[in-house]
């Protein structure tokens, strides 16, 4: 529910609405776009980043919060472990129970490997579950993998790794076919044709969806299939460090039972990291759309073992995260709301940016309005945001449109007594997606032998910017490729003695480079939000 | 300093004073818990955070998602982060979408006594009893459609006197329906064949070989549907 002061401000929105209805705000000129990005997009805030002092990417800039975790001591620094007596001994160890992990586990199993999947929360408590919009694939007659390739690489500002883009667009139709055969309930017409739509940056309508629950539908289907296939899954069991063998090849992981707080040794011939993103690090203090477990553990572990980071200086912010009510801070307000005509407004009820600029430009403009121009709307919890004038939607398209087209949004806000048919939402950009990650090749392999990475944990596919719908796609394309390769490769692996020397060496390197790690231990595993609200008031 | 309205809540019987504006999930954290179980997406999508509660003085047991339910004065609460439900194992490839396909695996659906408890508790406002009725009739299409928004939180099963695990019934219905009764996409089949035959290998190879300036020209001149 909005406060009295906020309701007063909403009157200004109502006053300007008739004048604004049907009037298109001008789009920014290329010059202004560059300017607003340079001055206000979080990627350009120099203070938000710092160069790493150790490791493969020494000297490269990453977000400060991530650098602090990378330059920290291992959780197992003072834990005694018997590496000779592993609790688990398998062919393929898959770490992370999101879409990438599930696809990898099923694919490795298909190669006849003995697979173990461990995950920090429940199987499926993951960003994959939250994706609403859709998944891209060029499978219509007027589309082709080539056209998809151009969209991906243009969207990524031509920085993407070409071989990864090729794998992505080439496998896309196969991934959709695979999902279809697994009984994924896609939106279709009576003939079975997929109902596809545009997404930001697509030149063909190739966004496949399962209503508002695309990620959830994919995730629950893969999870069900993993259970049917009898894949061993251990929940509430986080990986905290990779194990190498004496030849420096990946050979398992140290696991942490979140409940008994016991450390366990898992030996494996090949390892697949699929630990997802890092939204819960709240870079530069931003709220996030990500699930509770998105704490960059995969980046930290992989980096310590010697894998390389790519594009970790670029983060995707979604322009419309909920800023109020506080209960849904950071909740993703789907792009569809703006697609249907809702516009961002400042405290005077005036529009200040076209509602369909690209995500980065739209976000930067909202930040500019709230910071430099001081025209944001303050909330009682100390946040600032701008209005998103959703009642316009019903005015433009007719009453009942919001109810029909945005049922999930209507429900989410109604739970906290905000009727988005009548009053605007209050929004602010939210930390949404980690564009980069651990560098992989087209098989999901890293520079460390027998170590694979898939999903949001990996980097290179999207270059400096990912387009909506290509992430659900990449987790399955590379989840499957990594699974197949790891499932084959394990057959020829002769494991040597297990070793954690790389962790000791890393600690030594930290000391040699004068890094003060006092009080810093990683991976983070779980965010700590105790008394968060108290601090804000 | 803003005056914040506070309420007393009882987490598994222990009293804490928390701001009235919080969700149950935020209140648990405000009280000092670092959540391990019972917290996933924090946005109503994953079903991790099923919670049972009762307001002092009221006999009624209520349930809700911790991430989507506000605290109330004198709320007594506990989370149900795990529910030991039966999930039958099947091979979708060898099943047929027959009228009895669901009953073969979950015969207990016929023990439903029509109490409607499942529908009453569903945080997604699904007509759960109704979709079980569709399953009983072997109406896969309707069962799949009516259960679509299910987040598998387990609350319905926790209240079912007939020990039915509604959400596992529902996913079997959806998978059978989408696999066998919805027509397979013809354009998809075609495209997959083309890719397998290598139709796009050379064009993609050519694109990979282009430098940025060439790509920019192609990108900026592409036609948009
Ligand atoms: C709100 C939202 C909406 C989105 N919408 C779309 C969309 O419409 N289209 C699209 O293409 N993309 C979308 N995305 C992005 C996309 O959903 C994700 O990038 C993708 O699902 C990531 O999949 P993943 O398997 O790599 O990671 P996740 O699905 O996040 O899975 C990672 C798993 O690893 C586990 N884990 C983490 N740390 C550890 C550890 N130390 N040990 C063991 N396990 C661990 C986690 O608990 C989790 O289960 C959206 C993302 C969000 C947050
Ligand atoms: S049907 Fe059952 S499991 Fe699904 S959302 Fe409703 S209560 Fe939860
Ligand atoms: S709770 Fe169980 S018995 Fe009651 S209506 Fe629902 S399925 Fe039937
Ligand atoms: S935490 Fe996912 S539904 Fe509440």
PDB file of N, CA and C in Angstrom, chain A residues 187 211-213 334 336-337 340 393-394 397-411 419-421, chain B residues 149:
ATOM      1  N   UNK A 187       3.622 -22.693 -25.577  1.00  0.00           N
ATOM      2  CA  UNK A 187       2.452 -22.064 -26.186  1.00  0.00           C
ATOM      3  C   UNK A 187       2.441 -22.396 -27.678  1.00  0.00           C
ATOM      4  N   UNK A 211       3.485 -19.599 -21.364  1.00  0.00           N
ATOM      5  CA  UNK A 211       2.764 -18.529 -20.654  1.00  0.00           C
ATOM      6  C   UNK A 211       3.766 -17.592 -19.967  1.00  0.00           C
ATOM      7  N   UNK A 212       3.468 -17.249 -18.702  1.00  0.00           N
ATOM      8  CA  UNK A 212       4.360 -16.365 -17.943  1.00  0.00           C
ATOM      9  C   UNK A 212       5.394 -17.153 -17.161  1.00  0.00           C
ATOM     10  N   UNK A 213       5.453 -18.449 -17.402  1.00  0.00           N
ATOM     11  CA  UNK A 213       6.251 -19.333 -16.550  1.00  0.00           C
ATOM     12  C   UNK A 213       7.225 -20.167 -17.370  1.00  0.00           C
ATOM     13  N   UNK A 334       8.149  -7.444 -15.568  1.00  0.00           N
ATOM     14  CA  UNK A 334       8.487  -7.916 -16.912  1.00  0.00           C
ATOM     15  C   UNK A 334       8.416  -6.808 -17.970  1.00  0.00           C
ATOM     16  N   UNK A 336       7.235  -6.785 -20.676  1.00  0.00           N
ATOM     17  CA  UNK A 336       5.927  -6.748 -21.327  1.00  0.00           C
ATOM     18  C   UNK A 336       5.104  -5.542 -20.848  1.00  0.00           C
ATOM     19  N   UNK A 337       5.308  -5.120 -19.603  1.00  0.00           N
ATOM     20  CA  UNK A 337       4.549  -3.995 -19.060  1.00  0.00           C
ATOM     21  C   UNK A 337       4.830  -2.737 -19.881  1.00  0.00           C
ATOM     22  N   UNK A 340       3.490  -3.043 -23.461  1.00  0.00           N
ATOM     23  CA  UNK A 340       2.060  -2.726 -23.604  1.00  0.00           C
ATOM     24  C   UNK A 340       1.775  -1.233 -23.466  1.00  0.00           C
ATOM     25  N   UNK A 393      -2.018   1.305 -19.682  1.00  0.00           N
ATOM     26  CA  UNK A 393      -2.210   0.106 -20.516  1.00  0.00           C
ATOM     27  C   UNK A 393      -3.685  -0.124 -20.816  1.00  0.00           C
ATOM     28  N   UNK A 394      -4.495  -0.109 -19.768  1.00  0.00           N
ATOM     29  CA  UNK A 394      -5.929  -0.321 -19.986  1.00  0.00           C
ATOM     30  C   UNK A 394      -6.553   0.834 -20.769  1.00  0.00           C
ATOM     31  N   UNK A 397      -5.284   0.003 -24.490  1.00  0.00           N
ATOM     32  CA  UNK A 397      -5.752  -1.244 -25.121  1.00  0.00           C
ATOM     33  C   UNK A 397      -7.144  -1.673 -24.677  1.00  0.00           C
ATOM     34  N   UNK A 398      -7.753  -0.914 -23.798  1.00  0.00           N
ATOM     35  CA  UNK A 398      -9.079  -1.288 -23.334  1.00  0.00           C
ATOM     36  C   UNK A 398      -9.051  -1.947 -21.969  1.00  0.00           C
ATOM     37  N   UNK A 399     -10.092  -1.760 -21.227  1.00  0.00           N
ATOM     38  CA  UNK A 399     -10.171  -2.300 -19.878  1.00  0.00           C
ATOM     39  C   UNK A 399     -10.050  -3.819 -19.904  1.00  0.00           C
ATOM     40  N   UNK A 400      -9.390  -4.368 -18.904  1.00  0.00           N
ATOM     41  CA  UNK A 400      -9.250  -5.817 -18.842  1.00  0.00           C
ATOM     42  C   UNK A 400      -7.950  -6.322 -19.442  1.00  0.00           C
ATOM     43  N   UNK A 401      -7.211  -5.437 -20.109  1.00  0.00           N
ATOM     44  CA  UNK A 401      -5.955  -5.880 -20.733  1.00  0.00           C
ATOM     45  C   UNK A 401      -4.942  -6.329 -19.677  1.00  0.00           C
ATOM     46  N   UNK A 402      -4.802  -5.542 -18.627  1.00  0.00           N
ATOM     47  CA  UNK A 402      -3.836  -5.891 -17.590  1.00  0.00           C
ATOM     48  C   UNK A 402      -4.195  -7.247 -16.986  1.00  0.00           C
ATOM     49  N   UNK A 403      -5.464  -7.408 -16.697  1.00  0.00           N
ATOM     50  CA  UNK A 403      -5.909  -8.656 -16.088  1.00  0.00           C
ATOM     51  C   UNK A 403      -5.588  -9.845 -16.983  1.00  0.00           C
ATOM     52  N   UNK A 404      -5.796  -9.676 -18.266  1.00  0.00           N
ATOM     53  CA  UNK A 404      -5.613 -10.787 -19.186  1.00  0.00           C
ATOM     54  C   UNK A 404      -4.148 -11.040 -19.507  1.00  0.00           C
ATOM     55  N   UNK A 405      -3.393  -9.969 -19.724  1.00  0.00           N
ATOM     56  CA  UNK A 405      -2.029 -10.130 -20.223  1.00  0.00           C
ATOM     57  C   UNK A 405      -0.961 -10.159 -19.132  1.00  0.00           C
ATOM     58  N   UNK A 406      -1.303  -9.645 -17.965  1.00  0.00           N
ATOM     59  CA  UNK A 406      -0.279  -9.567 -16.921  1.00  0.00           C
ATOM     60  C   UNK A 406      -0.788 -10.138 -15.591  1.00  0.00           C
ATOM     61  N   UNK A 407      -1.315 -11.376 -15.636  1.00  0.00           N
ATOM     62  CA  UNK A 407      -1.909 -11.908 -14.409  1.00  0.00           C
ATOM     63  C   UNK A 407      -0.892 -12.068 -13.274  1.00  0.00           C
ATOM     64  N   UNK A 408       0.321 -12.490 -13.611  1.00  0.00           N
ATOM     65  CA  UNK A 408       1.323 -12.705 -12.558  1.00  0.00           C
ATOM     66  C   UNK A 408       1.658 -11.378 -11.879  1.00  0.00           C
ATOM     67  N   UNK A 409       1.853 -10.324 -12.689  1.00  0.00           N
ATOM     68  CA  UNK A 409       2.169  -9.001 -12.137  1.00  0.00           C
ATOM     69  C   UNK A 409       1.028  -8.488 -11.259  1.00  0.00           C
ATOM     70  N   UNK A 410      -0.177  -8.619 -11.776  1.00  0.00           N
ATOM     71  CA  UNK A 410      -1.341  -8.141 -11.033  1.00  0.00           C
ATOM     72  C   UNK A 410      -1.402  -8.819  -9.665  1.00  0.00           C
ATOM     73  N   UNK A 411      -1.155 -10.141  -9.665  1.00  0.00           N
ATOM     74  CA  UNK A 411      -1.201 -10.930  -8.438  1.00  0.00           C
ATOM     75  C   UNK A 411      -0.102 -10.497  -7.455  1.00  0.00           C
ATOM     76  N   UNK A 419      -3.027  -1.967  -6.546  1.00  0.00           N
ATOM     77  CA  UNK A 419      -3.795  -2.395  -7.715  1.00  0.00           C
ATOM     78  C   UNK A 419      -3.218  -1.705  -8.940  1.00  0.00           C
ATOM     79  N   UNK A 420      -2.443  -2.440  -9.724  1.00  0.00           N
ATOM     80  CA  UNK A 420      -1.709  -1.808 -10.836  1.00  0.00           C
ATOM     81  C   UNK A 420      -2.618  -1.406 -11.994  1.00  0.00           C
ATOM     82  N   UNK A 421      -3.902  -1.721 -11.893  1.00  0.00           N
ATOM     83  CA  UNK A 421      -4.832  -1.217 -12.904  1.00  0.00           C
ATOM     84  C   UNK A 421      -5.189   0.239 -12.611  1.00  0.00           C
TER      85      UNK A 421
ATOM     86  N   UNK B 149      -0.126 -23.104 -13.565  1.00  0.00           N
ATOM     87  CA  UNK B 149       0.615 -22.160 -12.709  1.00  0.00           C
ATOM     88  C   UNK B 149       1.150 -22.786 -11.417  1.00  0.00           C
TER      89      UNK B 149
END
